[in-house]
Amino acid sequence: MIKTEHLRYAYNAAESEELKFVLDDIDFSVSAGEFVAVLGHNGCGKSTLAKHFNGLLLPSGGTVYVSGMDTKNETYYWDIRKSVGMVFQNPDNQIVATVVEEDVAFAPENLGVPSEEIRKRVDEALKTVDMYALRRHAPHLLSGGQKQRVAIAGVIAMEPKCIVFDEPTAMLDPKGRREVIDTILKLKNEKHMTVVLITHYMEEAVKADRVVVMHKGKIVMNDVPKKVFSEVKQLKNLGLDVPQVTELCYLLNKAGCSLPNDILTVEECADELERLLQ
Amino acid sequence: MLKDITLGQYFPIDSPMHRLDPRTKLILLVLHIVAIFLANNAITCGLVTALTLLVMLLSRVPLATYLRGLKPILFVIVFTAVLNIFLTAGTKIELFGYQTPMTWEGLVLAGKMALRLVLLIFASAALTYTTSPIALTDGIEKLLSPFAKLGLPTFELAMMMSIAIRFIPTLIEETDKIMKAQKARGADFESGSLIRRVKALAPMLIPLFISAFRRADDLAVAMESRCYQGGNRRTRLNEIHFAGIDLGATCIFLLFFAVTVALRFLL
Amino acid sequence: MSIEISGLNYIYMEGSPFEKQALKDVSLSIADGEFVGIIGHTGSGKSTLIQHLNGLLKPNSGSIKIGDLVVTEKGTDMKKLRQKVGLVFQYPEHQLFEETVYKDISYGPKNMNLSQEEIDERVREAMNCVGLSEKYMNRSPFELSGGQKRRVAIAGVLAMNPDILILDEPAAGLDPAGREEILTQIRALYLERKMTVLFVSHSMEDVARIAGRIIVMNEGTVALDDKPAEIFSQADALRKMGLDVPQITELICELRRRGISFDNSIYTIEKAKATIQLMLAKKQNTGGDATC
């Protein structure tokens, strides 16, 4: 679906300064239907990477392919935008219209989709994110989680093959965060969409098929969540958290216990501790 | 405070007024305003009042909402009325045997002016309450479209307007927040000389501008990601159509307008 | 400085269709030098409550006393009150406006009409407190990183030398490392300056780490008010109020449900680890074949 080869990127630095690569030799790929989480602390380059996936940024070196199309090739410009949708951090700053359904209609309107077809797509997208009942509402009166779901519906209505979420929960409260994550999981499981989730919340990354950890513009880990999170020490050194239960098992193991080191959920942890204590 | 302004807010309900083509509503509003200012005697005033009330009734927006919309300009209405009552030449009004500086002619004129202003507000409110900002900008864009051939960027203008409307509540909220934050640092926006007060605004305006630019940046990227490419190939979720209901409304308004004009100049 | 709140009521946008009673009969007393965490989901009234404490909002009824100053009385000197009660808003970096870090931090002290030397002193002290090196003093705050901007903004409030410091979601939007840093700094600040600190958050984990007392707000009222251990032992009640409990609390609940007796006031990883080790040791002594 998306593939990068030796991707490098540098912001236009002043001439005197040395070129600083925000992304340095990134080989990254997402296959169709996969849910990949990109984890890293602020400034590690994960958002810059995300902006390459739909051609908002073009590589300084290397290549990005979206469904085989090179993002640098201008003839694919709109095809790439159409196949990879983006949801951003601040829900307020991506809603264009003053009525929920009109906002959701924005992308298909831009693409020149006929009215009846837009109506169908809008209704369906709003039902998917569970906002259909509020379709006539003014977006500024909605909660953060609801606004973000409207933004997601706006992207779904474009009918992309893949959605890239760029820290969609960073500005939300726990309830809003749960709403958004549930929606993302629904898109993956029921609509079989390809999902890339950029985040610094490990509890969200745990739910992905694969976790990619970035540090200083490079990919440092790339594996299934169980494998990635078992590296408690390395993650901590990178300034990232691990689930509390994973850390607990890690600490107990260090004290001489022999618990599996790939525990991620409360259930798994309870099972193991029950076995140990009884 | 700022949040109390109800004029210009859209009421997301369904009514015959909501179903009208925004272009019809815009043109008829202009026509109606002309009629309001032409009306000069009891019958014509009665006619325009009746039509305004009919429109308000058909909009299904509660009367209380219309009345609240008057609040911001109540002062203007009272002020012009008082000026008219006192400053118009004519027969002085006698009260308890005393002659007052008020005149009967002034009272009539004041009444007429107040009625006009109120009707004007009600009629405009009937438009904004029943037309979503998007439909409104759509309508304006379509009405201006003949000028597009002359090089007027009608689509871009319409887009700018609707985005401005979209971000007004967001920016009001933001202003409130920044004002509070600076007050917590000892800022004083309420006292001192005019120059001092203007200077005191900098800590509020600078963050507000910075935030507005940041939002604009974000929004541009978000719009680009959703394939925004200007106006050429765009379609609409709700295409606006000039339908039977529009024709009906236009006929009613034209009839009222003709009668008002005729009565004004005949009586 | 102590805070005394009694019978506080606040109605939001009274008389409009959006009318909502944001605070219902809230009574609280916070002693001098306490570190209190205030949690609740969005709309629970926690932000409304703290804005009353320095007079930014006026209650419909009820009274607030800060030290000997009755805030709710007419003619209270608001400027004086706001010096005593420092309020750091959510995303405080959005309020920065000056050309240099120094100028921005000195905005508060300047409004207090202090002498230049005093202002200098205050700025230096405040920067020190939040761990900003003095080399940033003449830099533009807008060139700094997100975490640094936030520290400049917090320093701007600290420079007023408040007796009470209120922070609204100081860690919002920061990554784990940034969050850790801010929380550690606030804790250090509290210990060093001996001020009363109110820490508003919707993250139970953050609050659990640093507060000595937790107030849970729900629907405009104080739902719970106790020591962290007591609060966390009521995991079900918390979840019902839309709050997330830490994984460790969930784990303890789950183990108790499975019939393993655990102290339900455990809410940190360290405590859980120590307890489990103790249980294993006990088991070994009684002849079990535990592997630890």
PDB file of C-alpha atoms in Angstrom, chain B residues 41-200:
ATOM      1  CA  ASN B  41     -48.689  55.233   5.899  1.00  0.00           C
ATOM      2  CA  ALA B  42     -50.810  53.016   8.091  1.00  0.00           C
ATOM      3  CA  ILE B  43     -51.865  50.617   5.346  1.00  0.00           C
ATOM      4  CA  THR B  44     -48.445  50.128   3.760  1.00  0.00           C
ATOM      5  CA  CYS B  45     -46.794  49.820   7.175  1.00  0.00           C
ATOM      6  CA  GLY B  46     -49.426  47.277   8.065  1.00  0.00           C
ATOM      7  CA  LEU B  47     -48.703  45.355   4.883  1.00  0.00           C
ATOM      8  CA  VAL B  48     -44.937  45.084   5.372  1.00  0.00           C
ATOM      9  CA  THR B  49     -45.453  44.215   9.034  1.00  0.00           C
ATOM     10  CA  ALA B  50     -47.886  41.478   8.096  1.00  0.00           C
ATOM     11  CA  LEU B  51     -45.496  40.029   5.540  1.00  0.00           C
ATOM     12  CA  THR B  52     -42.587  40.110   7.990  1.00  0.00           C
ATOM     13  CA  LEU B  53     -44.680  38.364  10.630  1.00  0.00           C
ATOM     14  CA  LEU B  54     -45.784  35.766   8.093  1.00  0.00           C
ATOM     15  CA  VAL B  55     -42.171  35.026   7.205  1.00  0.00           C
ATOM     16  CA  MET B  56     -41.237  34.759  10.883  1.00  0.00           C
ATOM     17  CA  LEU B  57     -44.132  32.396  11.491  1.00  0.00           C
ATOM     18  CA  LEU B  58     -43.174  30.227   8.517  1.00  0.00           C
ATOM     19  CA  SER B  59     -39.564  30.021   9.706  1.00  0.00           C
ATOM     20  CA  ARG B  60     -40.688  28.062  12.824  1.00  0.00           C
ATOM     21  CA  VAL B  61     -37.982  29.823  14.845  1.00  0.00           C
ATOM     22  CA  PRO B  62     -39.325  30.822  18.295  1.00  0.00           C
ATOM     23  CA  LEU B  63     -40.366  34.462  18.633  1.00  0.00           C
ATOM     24  CA  ALA B  64     -38.178  34.779  21.741  1.00  0.00           C
ATOM     25  CA  THR B  65     -35.116  34.133  19.589  1.00  0.00           C
ATOM     26  CA  TYR B  66     -36.107  36.944  17.241  1.00  0.00           C
ATOM     27  CA  LEU B  67     -36.627  39.261  20.207  1.00  0.00           C
ATOM     28  CA  ARG B  68     -33.206  38.397  21.641  1.00  0.00           C
ATOM     29  CA  GLY B  69     -31.718  39.343  18.288  1.00  0.00           C
ATOM     30  CA  LEU B  70     -33.036  42.867  18.879  1.00  0.00           C
ATOM     31  CA  LYS B  71     -31.094  43.297  22.103  1.00  0.00           C
ATOM     32  CA  PRO B  72     -27.784  44.490  20.634  1.00  0.00           C
ATOM     33  CA  ILE B  73     -29.457  47.322  18.697  1.00  0.00           C
ATOM     34  CA  LEU B  74     -32.172  48.203  21.189  1.00  0.00           C
ATOM     35  CA  PHE B  75     -30.133  51.224  22.191  1.00  0.00           C
ATOM     36  CA  VAL B  76     -30.020  52.526  18.614  1.00  0.00           C
ATOM     37  CA  ILE B  77     -33.777  52.142  18.252  1.00  0.00           C
ATOM     38  CA  VAL B  78     -34.544  53.960  21.496  1.00  0.00           C
ATOM     39  CA  PHE B  79     -31.973  56.651  20.775  1.00  0.00           C
ATOM     40  CA  THR B  80     -33.309  57.499  17.301  1.00  0.00           C
ATOM     41  CA  ALA B  81     -36.861  57.382  18.621  1.00  0.00           C
ATOM     42  CA  VAL B  82     -36.054  59.877  21.396  1.00  0.00           C
ATOM     43  CA  LEU B  83     -34.260  62.179  18.961  1.00  0.00           C
ATOM     44  CA  ASN B  84     -37.246  62.072  16.620  1.00  0.00           C
ATOM     45  CA  ILE B  85     -39.768  62.749  19.363  1.00  0.00           C
ATOM     46  CA  PHE B  86     -37.907  65.797  20.638  1.00  0.00           C
ATOM     47  CA  LEU B  87     -36.405  67.258  17.498  1.00  0.00           C
ATOM     48  CA  THR B  88     -39.232  67.052  14.974  1.00  0.00           C
ATOM     49  CA  ALA B  89     -41.081  70.332  14.447  1.00  0.00           C
ATOM     50  CA  GLY B  90     -44.879  70.304  14.850  1.00  0.00           C
ATOM     51  CA  THR B  91     -47.693  70.413  17.387  1.00  0.00           C
ATOM     52  CA  LYS B  92     -46.361  70.221  20.923  1.00  0.00           C
ATOM     53  CA  ILE B  93     -47.737  67.506  23.153  1.00  0.00           C
ATOM     54  CA  GLU B  94     -49.547  68.733  26.251  1.00  0.00           C
ATOM     55  CA  LEU B  95     -49.264  66.693  29.423  1.00  0.00           C
ATOM     56  CA  PHE B  96     -51.222  67.594  32.577  1.00  0.00           C
ATOM     57  CA  GLY B  97     -51.664  71.083  31.162  1.00  0.00           C
ATOM     58  CA  TYR B  98     -47.918  71.585  30.577  1.00  0.00           C
ATOM     59  CA  GLN B  99     -46.448  71.970  27.160  1.00  0.00           C
ATOM     60  CA  THR B 100     -43.632  69.433  26.625  1.00  0.00           C
ATOM     61  CA  PRO B 101     -40.854  69.742  24.052  1.00  0.00           C
ATOM     62  CA  MET B 102     -42.207  66.596  22.383  1.00  0.00           C
ATOM     63  CA  THR B 103     -44.337  66.803  19.260  1.00  0.00           C
ATOM     64  CA  TRP B 104     -47.106  64.616  17.863  1.00  0.00           C
ATOM     65  CA  GLU B 105     -45.376  64.544  14.500  1.00  0.00           C
ATOM     66  CA  GLY B 106     -42.179  63.453  16.207  1.00  0.00           C
ATOM     67  CA  LEU B 107     -44.024  60.650  17.969  1.00  0.00           C
ATOM     68  CA  VAL B 108     -45.428  59.358  14.679  1.00  0.00           C
ATOM     69  CA  LEU B 109     -42.074  59.610  12.945  1.00  0.00           C
ATOM     70  CA  ALA B 110     -40.337  57.898  15.859  1.00  0.00           C
ATOM     71  CA  GLY B 111     -42.884  55.100  15.738  1.00  0.00           C
ATOM     72  CA  LYS B 112     -42.347  54.632  12.016  1.00  0.00           C
ATOM     73  CA  MET B 113     -38.554  54.633  12.306  1.00  0.00           C
ATOM     74  CA  ALA B 114     -38.604  52.175  15.180  1.00  0.00           C
ATOM     75  CA  LEU B 115     -40.975  49.917  13.275  1.00  0.00           C
ATOM     76  CA  ARG B 116     -38.719  50.019  10.212  1.00  0.00           C
ATOM     77  CA  LEU B 117     -35.615  49.152  12.197  1.00  0.00           C
ATOM     78  CA  VAL B 118     -37.348  46.307  14.005  1.00  0.00           C
ATOM     79  CA  LEU B 119     -38.772  44.906  10.773  1.00  0.00           C
ATOM     80  CA  LEU B 120     -35.375  45.215   9.156  1.00  0.00           C
ATOM     81  CA  ILE B 121     -33.749  43.195  11.923  1.00  0.00           C
ATOM     82  CA  PHE B 122     -36.514  40.600  11.923  1.00  0.00           C
ATOM     83  CA  ALA B 123     -36.390  40.156   8.169  1.00  0.00           C
ATOM     84  CA  SER B 124     -32.601  39.780   8.076  1.00  0.00           C
ATOM     85  CA  ALA B 125     -32.730  37.430  11.042  1.00  0.00           C
ATOM     86  CA  ALA B 126     -35.351  35.343   9.240  1.00  0.00           C
ATOM     87  CA  LEU B 127     -32.787  34.885   6.476  1.00  0.00           C
ATOM     88  CA  THR B 128     -29.833  33.960   8.666  1.00  0.00           C
ATOM     89  CA  TYR B 129     -31.842  31.743  11.025  1.00  0.00           C
ATOM     90  CA  THR B 130     -33.163  29.665   8.132  1.00  0.00           C
ATOM     91  CA  THR B 131     -30.114  29.569   5.874  1.00  0.00           C
ATOM     92  CA  SER B 132     -26.933  27.763   6.823  1.00  0.00           C
ATOM     93  CA  PRO B 133     -23.849  29.896   6.264  1.00  0.00           C
ATOM     94  CA  ILE B 134     -22.755  27.478   3.571  1.00  0.00           C
ATOM     95  CA  ALA B 135     -26.040  27.789   1.700  1.00  0.00           C
ATOM     96  CA  LEU B 136     -25.840  31.540   2.123  1.00  0.00           C
ATOM     97  CA  THR B 137     -22.348  31.791   0.696  1.00  0.00           C
ATOM     98  CA  ASP B 138     -23.399  29.366  -2.030  1.00  0.00           C
ATOM     99  CA  GLY B 139     -26.280  31.659  -2.870  1.00  0.00           C
ATOM    100  CA  ILE B 140     -24.095  34.755  -2.893  1.00  0.00           C
ATOM    101  CA  GLU B 141     -21.582  32.967  -5.068  1.00  0.00           C
ATOM    102  CA  LYS B 142     -24.249  31.928  -7.570  1.00  0.00           C
ATOM    103  CA  LEU B 143     -25.735  35.406  -7.633  1.00  0.00           C
ATOM    104  CA  LEU B 144     -22.304  36.869  -8.269  1.00  0.00           C
ATOM    105  CA  SER B 145     -21.382  34.242 -10.854  1.00  0.00           C
ATOM    106  CA  PRO B 146     -22.085  36.544 -13.829  1.00  0.00           C
ATOM    107  CA  PHE B 147     -19.210  38.646 -12.506  1.00  0.00           C
ATOM    108  CA  ALA B 148     -16.865  35.646 -12.477  1.00  0.00           C
ATOM    109  CA  LYS B 149     -16.515  36.092 -16.233  1.00  0.00           C
ATOM    110  CA  LEU B 150     -15.181  39.567 -15.511  1.00  0.00           C
ATOM    111  CA  GLY B 151     -12.465  38.048 -13.363  1.00  0.00           C
ATOM    112  CA  LEU B 152     -14.070  38.362  -9.923  1.00  0.00           C
ATOM    113  CA  PRO B 153     -12.928  35.330  -7.843  1.00  0.00           C
ATOM    114  CA  THR B 154     -16.453  34.545  -6.689  1.00  0.00           C
ATOM    115  CA  PHE B 155     -15.759  31.020  -5.515  1.00  0.00           C
ATOM    116  CA  GLU B 156     -12.751  32.014  -3.448  1.00  0.00           C
ATOM    117  CA  LEU B 157     -14.703  34.877  -1.907  1.00  0.00           C
ATOM    118  CA  ALA B 158     -17.507  32.538  -0.930  1.00  0.00           C
ATOM    119  CA  MET B 159     -15.073  30.013   0.556  1.00  0.00           C
ATOM    120  CA  MET B 160     -13.373  32.740   2.562  1.00  0.00           C
ATOM    121  CA  MET B 161     -16.686  33.930   3.910  1.00  0.00           C
ATOM    122  CA  SER B 162     -17.829  30.518   5.025  1.00  0.00           C
ATOM    123  CA  ILE B 163     -14.507  29.744   6.700  1.00  0.00           C
ATOM    124  CA  ALA B 164     -14.629  33.086   8.484  1.00  0.00           C
ATOM    125  CA  ILE B 165     -18.096  32.254   9.769  1.00  0.00           C
ATOM    126  CA  ARG B 166     -16.939  28.800  10.813  1.00  0.00           C
ATOM    127  CA  PHE B 167     -14.060  30.173  12.912  1.00  0.00           C
ATOM    128  CA  ILE B 168     -15.845  33.058  14.635  1.00  0.00           C
ATOM    129  CA  PRO B 169     -17.024  30.966  17.621  1.00  0.00           C
ATOM    130  CA  THR B 170     -13.619  29.288  17.882  1.00  0.00           C
ATOM    131  CA  LEU B 171     -11.817  32.623  17.967  1.00  0.00           C
ATOM    132  CA  ILE B 172     -14.272  34.125  20.456  1.00  0.00           C
ATOM    133  CA  GLU B 173     -13.596  31.207  22.767  1.00  0.00           C
ATOM    134  CA  GLU B 174      -9.883  31.642  22.270  1.00  0.00           C
ATOM    135  CA  THR B 175     -10.040  35.384  23.014  1.00  0.00           C
ATOM    136  CA  ASP B 176     -11.865  34.640  26.225  1.00  0.00           C
ATOM    137  CA  LYS B 177      -9.210  32.121  27.245  1.00  0.00           C
ATOM    138  CA  ILE B 178      -6.254  34.382  26.488  1.00  0.00           C
ATOM    139  CA  MET B 179      -7.880  37.311  28.251  1.00  0.00           C
ATOM    140  CA  LYS B 180      -8.340  35.213  31.352  1.00  0.00           C
ATOM    141  CA  ALA B 181      -4.782  33.901  31.193  1.00  0.00           C
ATOM    142  CA  GLN B 182      -3.343  37.419  30.976  1.00  0.00           C
ATOM    143  CA  LYS B 183      -5.672  38.670  33.706  1.00  0.00           C
ATOM    144  CA  ALA B 184      -4.270  35.902  35.882  1.00  0.00           C
ATOM    145  CA  ARG B 185      -0.872  37.485  35.256  1.00  0.00           C
ATOM    146  CA  GLY B 186      -2.148  40.849  36.447  1.00  0.00           C
ATOM    147  CA  ALA B 187      -3.247  42.344  33.125  1.00  0.00           C
ATOM    148  CA  ASP B 188      -5.797  45.112  33.387  1.00  0.00           C
ATOM    149  CA  PHE B 189      -8.050  45.635  30.380  1.00  0.00           C
ATOM    150  CA  GLU B 190     -10.634  47.797  32.091  1.00  0.00           C
ATOM    151  CA  SER B 191      -9.000  50.824  33.648  1.00  0.00           C
ATOM    152  CA  GLY B 192      -6.593  53.609  32.757  1.00  0.00           C
ATOM    153  CA  SER B 193      -6.462  56.108  29.916  1.00  0.00           C
ATOM    154  CA  LEU B 194      -7.369  55.204  26.358  1.00  0.00           C
ATOM    155  CA  ILE B 195      -3.705  54.863  25.355  1.00  0.00           C
ATOM    156  CA  ARG B 196      -3.008  52.640  28.329  1.00  0.00           C
ATOM    157  CA  ARG B 197      -5.954  50.460  27.441  1.00  0.00           C
ATOM    158  CA  VAL B 198      -4.914  50.120  23.830  1.00  0.00           C
ATOM    159  CA  LYS B 199      -1.419  49.172  24.980  1.00  0.00           C
ATOM    160  CA  ALA B 200      -2.891  46.634  27.381  1.00  0.00           C
TER     161      ALA B 200
END
